[in-house]
Amino acid sequence: MTEKIEALRTSVKTDYSIISDPMNIFYFTGVRLDPHERLLLLIVNNKTGETALIFPALDGETVRANTDLTTYLPHDDKDDAFQYVFETIGKDQTIAVEGEHLIYARYLRLIEKYSPDNISTLDKEVNYLRGKKNEHDKKELLRAVEMTEKALDDLKTITVEGKTEMEISDFLVTQFKSYGATGPSFGPSVLTGKKSAMPHGDTGTDVIQRGDFLLIDFGVVSDTGYVSDMTRTFIVGEATQEQEEIYKTVLKSNLEGIKAAQKGTIMGDIDRASRDIIEAAGYGEYFMHRIGHGLGLDIHEAPSVHGSNTDRLEAGHVITIEPGIYKPDIGGVRIEDMLYIGEDTTETLNSFPKDFESMIIK
């Protein structure tokens, strides 16, 4: 039994756990599948630790090569695969499911045999476990960060002025794949000029011009399934006084957030530490999102670092710190780093420069 499954079964108070999200199944077993419409379920007996995986038979070789479970239950397209659930979990047992993932049609199958009163959710427990990373996870995340930063560093070897957002996005994808990434964790989001004031703007055919902010937000998926997420904002050619003021305000906010992000700190206090810098500079209305989020195998995981979160940072959390100022008539700046929260110190996983002078490119 893996350490992660042991942690799950001891934290969930029902007789059985059913995991249905393929990414969570990957987290607990090491096997990564896209079952499409077919049934993929991990069943854990929380009393004995026995495990069973219901999976499409066509993925059998992948499953057995990557997992060490008690029981394997392959099915093909003509089977009623849900019968395996009924055979594995006895009558009158209590069951915890992923309420945020299990589709309604499959919930209806469950209540054919089990009382709704005996079915609860385990999302909180799974999210908590996913939020805590160990040294191995940190090392793998750092590999993903390094691939990302190498690609972005290559951007400095070319002239971006006159190119489109999409051309820069394609360039970054080519570069990070050459460094071993299997693909983007999202994006790349490349926004130039006034479009950079759109926190979730779409990369398009806008041409990068001298004097533009160039906001680049992207990450990679490594060959072991870990993700990265970083943002840097460049200035093409030469900055105006206001652009410099906005950039340096965001940088100060980013550094203050990192300083506040220590084990035991209330997460809402981290958000406020960053936000107070931007508000004091008169740009508060132009910062409209949380300061950060967790990540690991997914680009967004627990915890959520926002102003109303009263939970405390714990050792093993990996979070982003990503303040921004988005002024529609000028453009936007966001600076994002990934942090690993240790027992005694916080480690910034990013090393890519972010001082104002380093952000001027041609």
Coordinates of C-alpha atoms in Angstrom, one line a residue:
M1 CA 0.0 0.0 0.0
T2 CA 1.3 3.4 -0.9
E3 CA 1.9 6.1 1.8
K4 CA -0.7 8.2 0.1
I5 CA -3.4 5.6 0.2
E6 CA -2.6 4.9 3.8
A7 CA -3.0 8.6 4.6
L8 CA -6.4 8.6 2.8
R9 CA -7.8 5.5 4.6
T10 CA -6.8 6.9 8.0
S11 CA -8.3 10.3 7.3
V12 CA -11.7 9.2 5.9
K13 CA -14.1 7.9 8.5
T14 CA -16.2 5.6 6.3
D15 CA -15.9 1.9 5.5
Y16 CA -14.9 2.6 1.9
S17 CA -13.5 5.4 -0.3
I18 CA -14.3 5.7 -4.0
I19 CA -11.9 7.9 -6.0
S20 CA -13.3 8.8 -9.5
D21 CA -11.2 11.8 -10.6
P22 CA -8.4 10.4 -13.0
M23 CA -5.9 13.0 -11.6
N24 CA -6.6 11.8 -8.0
I25 CA -6.3 8.2 -9.1
F26 CA -2.9 9.2 -10.6
Y27 CA -2.0 10.8 -7.3
F28 CA -2.8 7.8 -5.2
T29 CA -1.7 5.0 -7.6
G30 CA 0.8 6.3 -10.1
V31 CA -1.3 5.3 -13.1
R32 CA -2.4 8.1 -15.3
L33 CA -5.4 7.4 -17.6
D34 CA -8.0 9.2 -19.6
P35 CA -10.9 6.8 -19.5
H36 CA -13.2 9.1 -21.7
E37 CA -16.7 7.8 -21.0
R38 CA -15.6 4.5 -19.6
L39 CA -15.6 3.7 -15.9
L40 CA -12.5 4.4 -13.9
L41 CA -12.7 4.0 -10.1
L42 CA -10.3 3.4 -7.3
I43 CA -11.9 1.6 -4.3
V44 CA -10.2 1.7 -0.9
N45 CA -11.3 -0.5 2.0
N46 CA -10.5 2.0 4.8
K47 CA -10.5 -0.7 7.5
T48 CA -8.1 -3.2 5.8
G49 CA -6.3 -1.1 3.3
E50 CA -7.2 -3.3 0.4
T51 CA -7.5 -1.6 -2.9
A52 CA -9.3 -2.3 -6.1
L53 CA -9.1 -0.5 -9.5
I54 CA -12.0 -0.7 -12.0
F55 CA -10.5 0.4 -15.4
P56 CA -11.0 -0.1 -19.1
A57 CA -9.4 -3.4 -20.2
L58 CA -7.6 -1.7 -23.1
D59 CA -5.5 0.1 -20.5
G60 CA -4.5 -3.0 -18.7
E61 CA -0.8 -2.9 -19.6
T62 CA -0.4 0.7 -18.4
V63 CA -2.3 -0.1 -15.2
R64 CA -0.2 -3.1 -14.2
A65 CA 3.1 -1.5 -15.1
N66 CA 2.4 1.5 -12.8
T67 CA 0.5 0.3 -9.8
D68 CA 0.7 -2.2 -6.9
L69 CA -2.9 -2.8 -5.8
T70 CA -4.8 -5.7 -4.2
T71 CA -7.3 -6.3 -7.0
Y72 CA -7.5 -5.4 -10.7
L73 CA -11.0 -5.2 -12.3
P74 CA -10.7 -4.6 -16.1
H75 CA -13.9 -4.2 -18.1
D76 CA -14.7 -3.9 -21.8
D77 CA -17.4 -1.9 -23.5
K78 CA -20.1 -4.6 -23.4
D79 CA -19.8 -5.0 -19.6
D80 CA -21.8 -3.3 -16.9
A81 CA -18.7 -2.2 -15.0
F82 CA -20.6 -0.8 -12.1
Q83 CA -21.3 -4.4 -11.0
Y84 CA -17.7 -4.5 -9.8
V85 CA -18.6 -1.8 -7.2
F86 CA -21.4 -3.9 -5.9
E87 CA -19.2 -7.0 -5.7
T88 CA -16.4 -5.2 -3.9
I89 CA -18.4 -3.2 -1.4
G90 CA -20.9 -5.2 0.7
K91 CA -24.4 -4.2 1.8
D92 CA -24.9 -1.6 4.5
Q93 CA -21.4 -0.2 4.2
T94 CA -20.6 3.5 4.5
I95 CA -19.0 5.0 1.5
A96 CA -17.2 8.3 0.8
V97 CA -17.1 9.6 -2.8
E98 CA -15.8 12.7 -4.6
G99 CA -18.8 14.9 -4.5
E100 CA -17.1 17.5 -6.8
H101 CA -16.4 14.8 -9.5
L102 CA -18.7 11.8 -9.3
I103 CA -21.4 12.4 -12.0
Y104 CA -25.0 12.2 -11.1
A105 CA -25.7 9.1 -13.3
R106 CA -23.1 7.2 -11.3
Y107 CA -24.5 8.4 -8.0
L108 CA -27.8 7.0 -9.1
R109 CA -26.1 3.6 -9.7
L110 CA -24.7 3.8 -6.1
I111 CA -28.1 4.3 -4.5
E112 CA -29.4 1.3 -6.3
K113 CA -27.6 -0.7 -3.6
Y114 CA -26.6 1.7 -0.8
S115 CA -28.6 4.0 1.3
P116 CA -28.0 7.7 0.5
D117 CA -27.6 8.2 4.3
N118 CA -24.5 6.0 4.1
I119 CA -22.9 8.0 1.3
S120 CA -20.8 11.1 2.1
T121 CA -18.0 13.1 0.5
L122 CA -14.2 13.0 0.9
D123 CA -13.3 16.1 -1.2
K124 CA -11.9 17.9 1.9
E125 CA -9.6 15.1 2.9
V126 CA -8.3 14.5 -0.7
N127 CA -7.7 18.2 -1.2
Y128 CA -5.8 18.4 2.0
L129 CA -3.6 15.5 1.1
R130 CA -3.0 16.8 -2.4
G131 CA -2.0 20.2 -0.9
K132 CA 0.9 18.7 1.1
K133 CA 4.1 18.0 -0.9
N134 CA 7.2 16.1 0.2
E135 CA 10.8 16.5 -0.8
H136 CA 10.3 14.3 -3.9
D137 CA 7.4 16.4 -5.0
K138 CA 9.5 19.6 -4.5
K139 CA 12.3 18.2 -6.6
E140 CA 9.9 17.3 -9.4
L141 CA 8.2 20.7 -9.3
L142 CA 11.6 22.3 -9.4
R143 CA 12.3 20.4 -12.6
A144 CA 9.1 21.7 -14.2
V145 CA 10.1 25.3 -13.1
E146 CA 13.5 24.9 -14.7
M147 CA 12.1 23.8 -18.0
T148 CA 9.8 26.8 -17.9
E149 CA 12.5 29.3 -17.1
K150 CA 14.9 28.0 -19.7
A151 CA 12.2 28.6 -22.4
L152 CA 11.5 32.1 -21.1
D153 CA 15.2 32.9 -21.0
D154 CA 15.5 31.9 -24.7
L155 CA 13.0 34.7 -25.4
K156 CA 15.7 37.2 -24.6
T157 CA 17.7 35.9 -27.6
I158 CA 15.2 37.0 -30.2
T159 CA 13.5 40.3 -31.1
V160 CA 9.9 40.3 -30.0
E161 CA 9.0 43.7 -31.4
G162 CA 7.0 43.1 -34.6
K163 CA 6.0 39.6 -33.8
T164 CA 2.5 38.5 -32.8
E165 CA 1.4 37.2 -29.4
M166 CA 0.8 33.8 -31.0
E167 CA 4.2 33.7 -32.5
I168 CA 5.8 34.2 -29.1
S169 CA 3.5 31.6 -27.6
D170 CA 4.5 29.1 -30.3
F171 CA 8.2 29.9 -29.7
L172 CA 7.8 29.2 -26.0
V173 CA 6.1 25.8 -26.6
T174 CA 8.8 24.7 -29.0
Q175 CA 11.5 25.7 -26.5
F176 CA 10.1 24.1 -23.4
K177 CA 9.3 20.8 -25.3
S178 CA 13.0 20.8 -26.3
Y179 CA 13.9 20.8 -22.6
G180 CA 11.8 17.8 -21.8
A181 CA 8.3 19.1 -21.1
T182 CA 5.4 17.1 -22.5
G183 CA 3.2 20.1 -23.0
P184 CA 1.8 23.3 -21.4
S185 CA 0.1 23.2 -18.1
F186 CA -1.9 26.0 -19.7
G187 CA -1.4 28.7 -22.2
P188 CA 1.1 30.1 -22.9
S189 CA -0.9 33.3 -22.3
V190 CA 1.0 36.1 -24.2
L191 CA -0.7 39.5 -24.0
T192 CA 0.7 42.8 -25.3
G193 CA -0.1 46.4 -25.0
K194 CA -3.5 47.2 -23.5
K195 CA -4.5 43.6 -23.7
S196 CA -2.1 42.9 -20.9
A197 CA -4.7 44.5 -18.6
M198 CA -6.9 41.5 -19.1
P199 CA -5.9 38.9 -16.4
H200 CA -7.4 36.1 -18.5
G201 CA -7.0 37.6 -21.9
D202 CA -6.7 35.4 -25.0
T203 CA -3.4 35.1 -26.9
G204 CA -4.1 36.3 -30.5
T205 CA -2.7 38.1 -33.5
D206 CA -1.9 41.4 -31.9
V207 CA 1.5 42.7 -32.9
I208 CA 4.0 43.5 -30.2
Q209 CA 5.1 47.2 -30.4
R210 CA 7.8 49.3 -28.8
G211 CA 6.6 50.7 -25.5
D212 CA 4.2 47.8 -24.8
F213 CA 3.9 45.8 -21.6
L214 CA 4.3 42.1 -22.6
L215 CA 2.7 39.8 -20.0
I216 CA 3.6 36.2 -20.3
D217 CA 1.9 33.6 -18.1
F218 CA 2.5 29.9 -18.7
G219 CA 3.7 26.7 -17.3
V220 CA 4.7 23.2 -18.4
V221 CA 3.8 19.6 -17.6
S222 CA 6.9 17.6 -16.9
D223 CA 7.6 14.1 -18.1
T224 CA 6.6 12.9 -14.6
G225 CA 3.3 14.8 -14.6
Y226 CA 4.2 17.8 -12.4
V227 CA 3.3 21.3 -13.4
S228 CA 4.7 24.8 -13.2
D229 CA 3.0 28.2 -13.3
M230 CA 4.9 31.5 -13.6
T231 CA 4.3 35.0 -14.9
R232 CA 6.8 37.7 -16.0
T233 CA 5.9 41.0 -17.5
F234 CA 8.4 42.6 -19.9
I235 CA 8.6 46.1 -21.3
V236 CA 9.5 46.3 -25.0
G237 CA 12.1 48.9 -25.7
E238 CA 11.7 51.7 -23.2
A239 CA 9.3 52.2 -20.3
T240 CA 7.4 55.4 -19.4
Q241 CA 7.5 56.7 -15.9
E242 CA 4.1 55.3 -15.1
Q243 CA 5.0 51.9 -16.5
E244 CA 8.0 51.9 -14.3
E245 CA 6.0 52.9 -11.3
I246 CA 3.3 50.2 -11.9
Y247 CA 6.0 47.6 -12.4
K248 CA 7.9 48.4 -9.3
T249 CA 4.7 48.5 -7.2
V250 CA 3.8 45.0 -8.3
L251 CA 7.4 43.8 -7.7
K252 CA 7.3 45.2 -4.2
S253 CA 3.9 43.5 -3.6
N254 CA 5.3 40.2 -4.9
L255 CA 8.3 40.4 -2.5
E256 CA 6.1 41.4 0.4
G257 CA 3.8 38.4 -0.3
I258 CA 6.8 36.0 -0.4
K259 CA 8.1 37.5 2.8
A260 CA 4.7 36.9 4.5
A261 CA 4.3 33.3 3.2
Q262 CA 5.8 31.3 6.1
K263 CA 4.6 28.2 7.9
G264 CA 1.9 29.1 10.3
T265 CA 0.8 32.3 8.6
I266 CA -2.9 32.8 8.1
M267 CA -3.5 32.8 4.3
G268 CA -5.7 35.8 4.4
D269 CA -2.8 37.7 5.9
I270 CA -0.6 36.9 3.0
D271 CA -3.1 38.3 0.6
R272 CA -3.4 41.4 2.6
A273 CA 0.4 41.9 2.9
S274 CA 0.6 42.0 -0.9
R275 CA -2.6 43.9 -1.5
D276 CA -1.7 46.6 1.0
I277 CA 1.3 47.6 -1.1
I278 CA -0.8 48.1 -4.2
E279 CA -3.6 49.9 -2.4
A280 CA -1.1 52.2 -0.7
A281 CA 0.3 53.2 -4.2
G282 CA -3.2 54.1 -5.3
Y283 CA -3.8 51.1 -7.6
G284 CA -6.1 49.0 -5.4
E285 CA -9.0 49.1 -7.8
Y286 CA -6.8 47.5 -10.5
F287 CA -5.9 44.4 -8.5
M288 CA -9.0 42.1 -8.7
H289 CA -7.9 38.6 -8.0
R290 CA -6.5 36.5 -5.1
I291 CA -2.8 36.5 -4.4
G292 CA -2.2 32.9 -5.1
H293 CA -3.1 29.2 -5.2
G294 CA -1.7 25.8 -4.6
L295 CA -0.4 23.6 -7.5
G296 CA 1.3 20.2 -8.0
L297 CA -0.1 17.7 -10.4
D298 CA -2.9 20.2 -11.4
I299 CA -2.4 23.9 -12.1
H300 CA -4.9 24.8 -9.3
E301 CA -4.9 22.7 -6.1
A302 CA -5.4 23.5 -2.4
P303 CA -4.8 25.8 -0.7
S304 CA -6.5 28.9 -2.1
V305 CA -4.6 32.0 -0.8
H306 CA -7.2 34.7 -0.6
G307 CA -8.2 37.4 1.8
S308 CA -11.0 35.5 3.5
N309 CA -9.1 32.2 4.1
T310 CA -8.4 31.8 7.8
D311 CA -6.5 28.5 7.4
R312 CA -2.7 28.6 8.1
L313 CA 0.1 27.7 5.8
E314 CA 1.5 24.3 6.6
A315 CA 4.9 22.7 5.8
G316 CA 4.6 21.0 2.4
H317 CA 2.3 23.5 0.8
V318 CA 3.3 24.8 -2.6
I319 CA 1.7 28.1 -3.5
T320 CA 2.0 30.9 -6.0
I321 CA 2.4 34.6 -5.2
E322 CA 1.1 36.6 -8.1
P323 CA 0.0 40.2 -7.5
G324 CA -1.0 42.3 -10.5
I325 CA -2.1 45.8 -11.5
Y326 CA -4.3 45.9 -14.6
K327 CA -5.0 49.5 -15.9
P328 CA -7.1 49.3 -19.1
D329 CA -5.7 52.5 -20.6
I330 CA -2.0 51.4 -20.2
G331 CA -1.8 47.7 -19.7
G332 CA -1.1 45.2 -17.0
V333 CA 1.7 43.8 -14.9
R334 CA 1.7 40.5 -13.0
I335 CA 4.7 38.8 -11.4
E336 CA 4.2 35.2 -10.3
D337 CA 6.5 32.9 -8.4
M338 CA 6.1 29.4 -6.9
L339 CA 7.0 28.8 -3.3
Y340 CA 7.6 25.7 -1.2
I341 CA 6.7 26.1 2.4
G342 CA 9.2 24.2 4.6
E343 CA 9.4 23.6 8.3
D344 CA 11.8 26.4 9.0
T345 CA 11.9 28.5 5.9
T346 CA 10.1 29.2 2.6
E347 CA 11.9 28.4 -0.7
T348 CA 11.2 30.3 -3.8
L349 CA 11.3 27.8 -6.6
N350 CA 11.8 30.4 -9.3
S351 CA 15.1 32.1 -10.1
F352 CA 14.2 33.9 -13.2
P353 CA 15.0 37.7 -12.8
K354 CA 12.2 40.1 -12.1
D355 CA 14.0 43.3 -11.3
F356 CA 12.8 46.2 -13.4
E357 CA 16.0 46.5 -15.4
S358 CA 16.0 42.9 -16.4
M359 CA 12.5 43.2 -17.9
I360 CA 13.5 45.5 -20.7
I361 CA 13.7 43.5 -23.9
K362 CA 13.9 44.4 -27.6

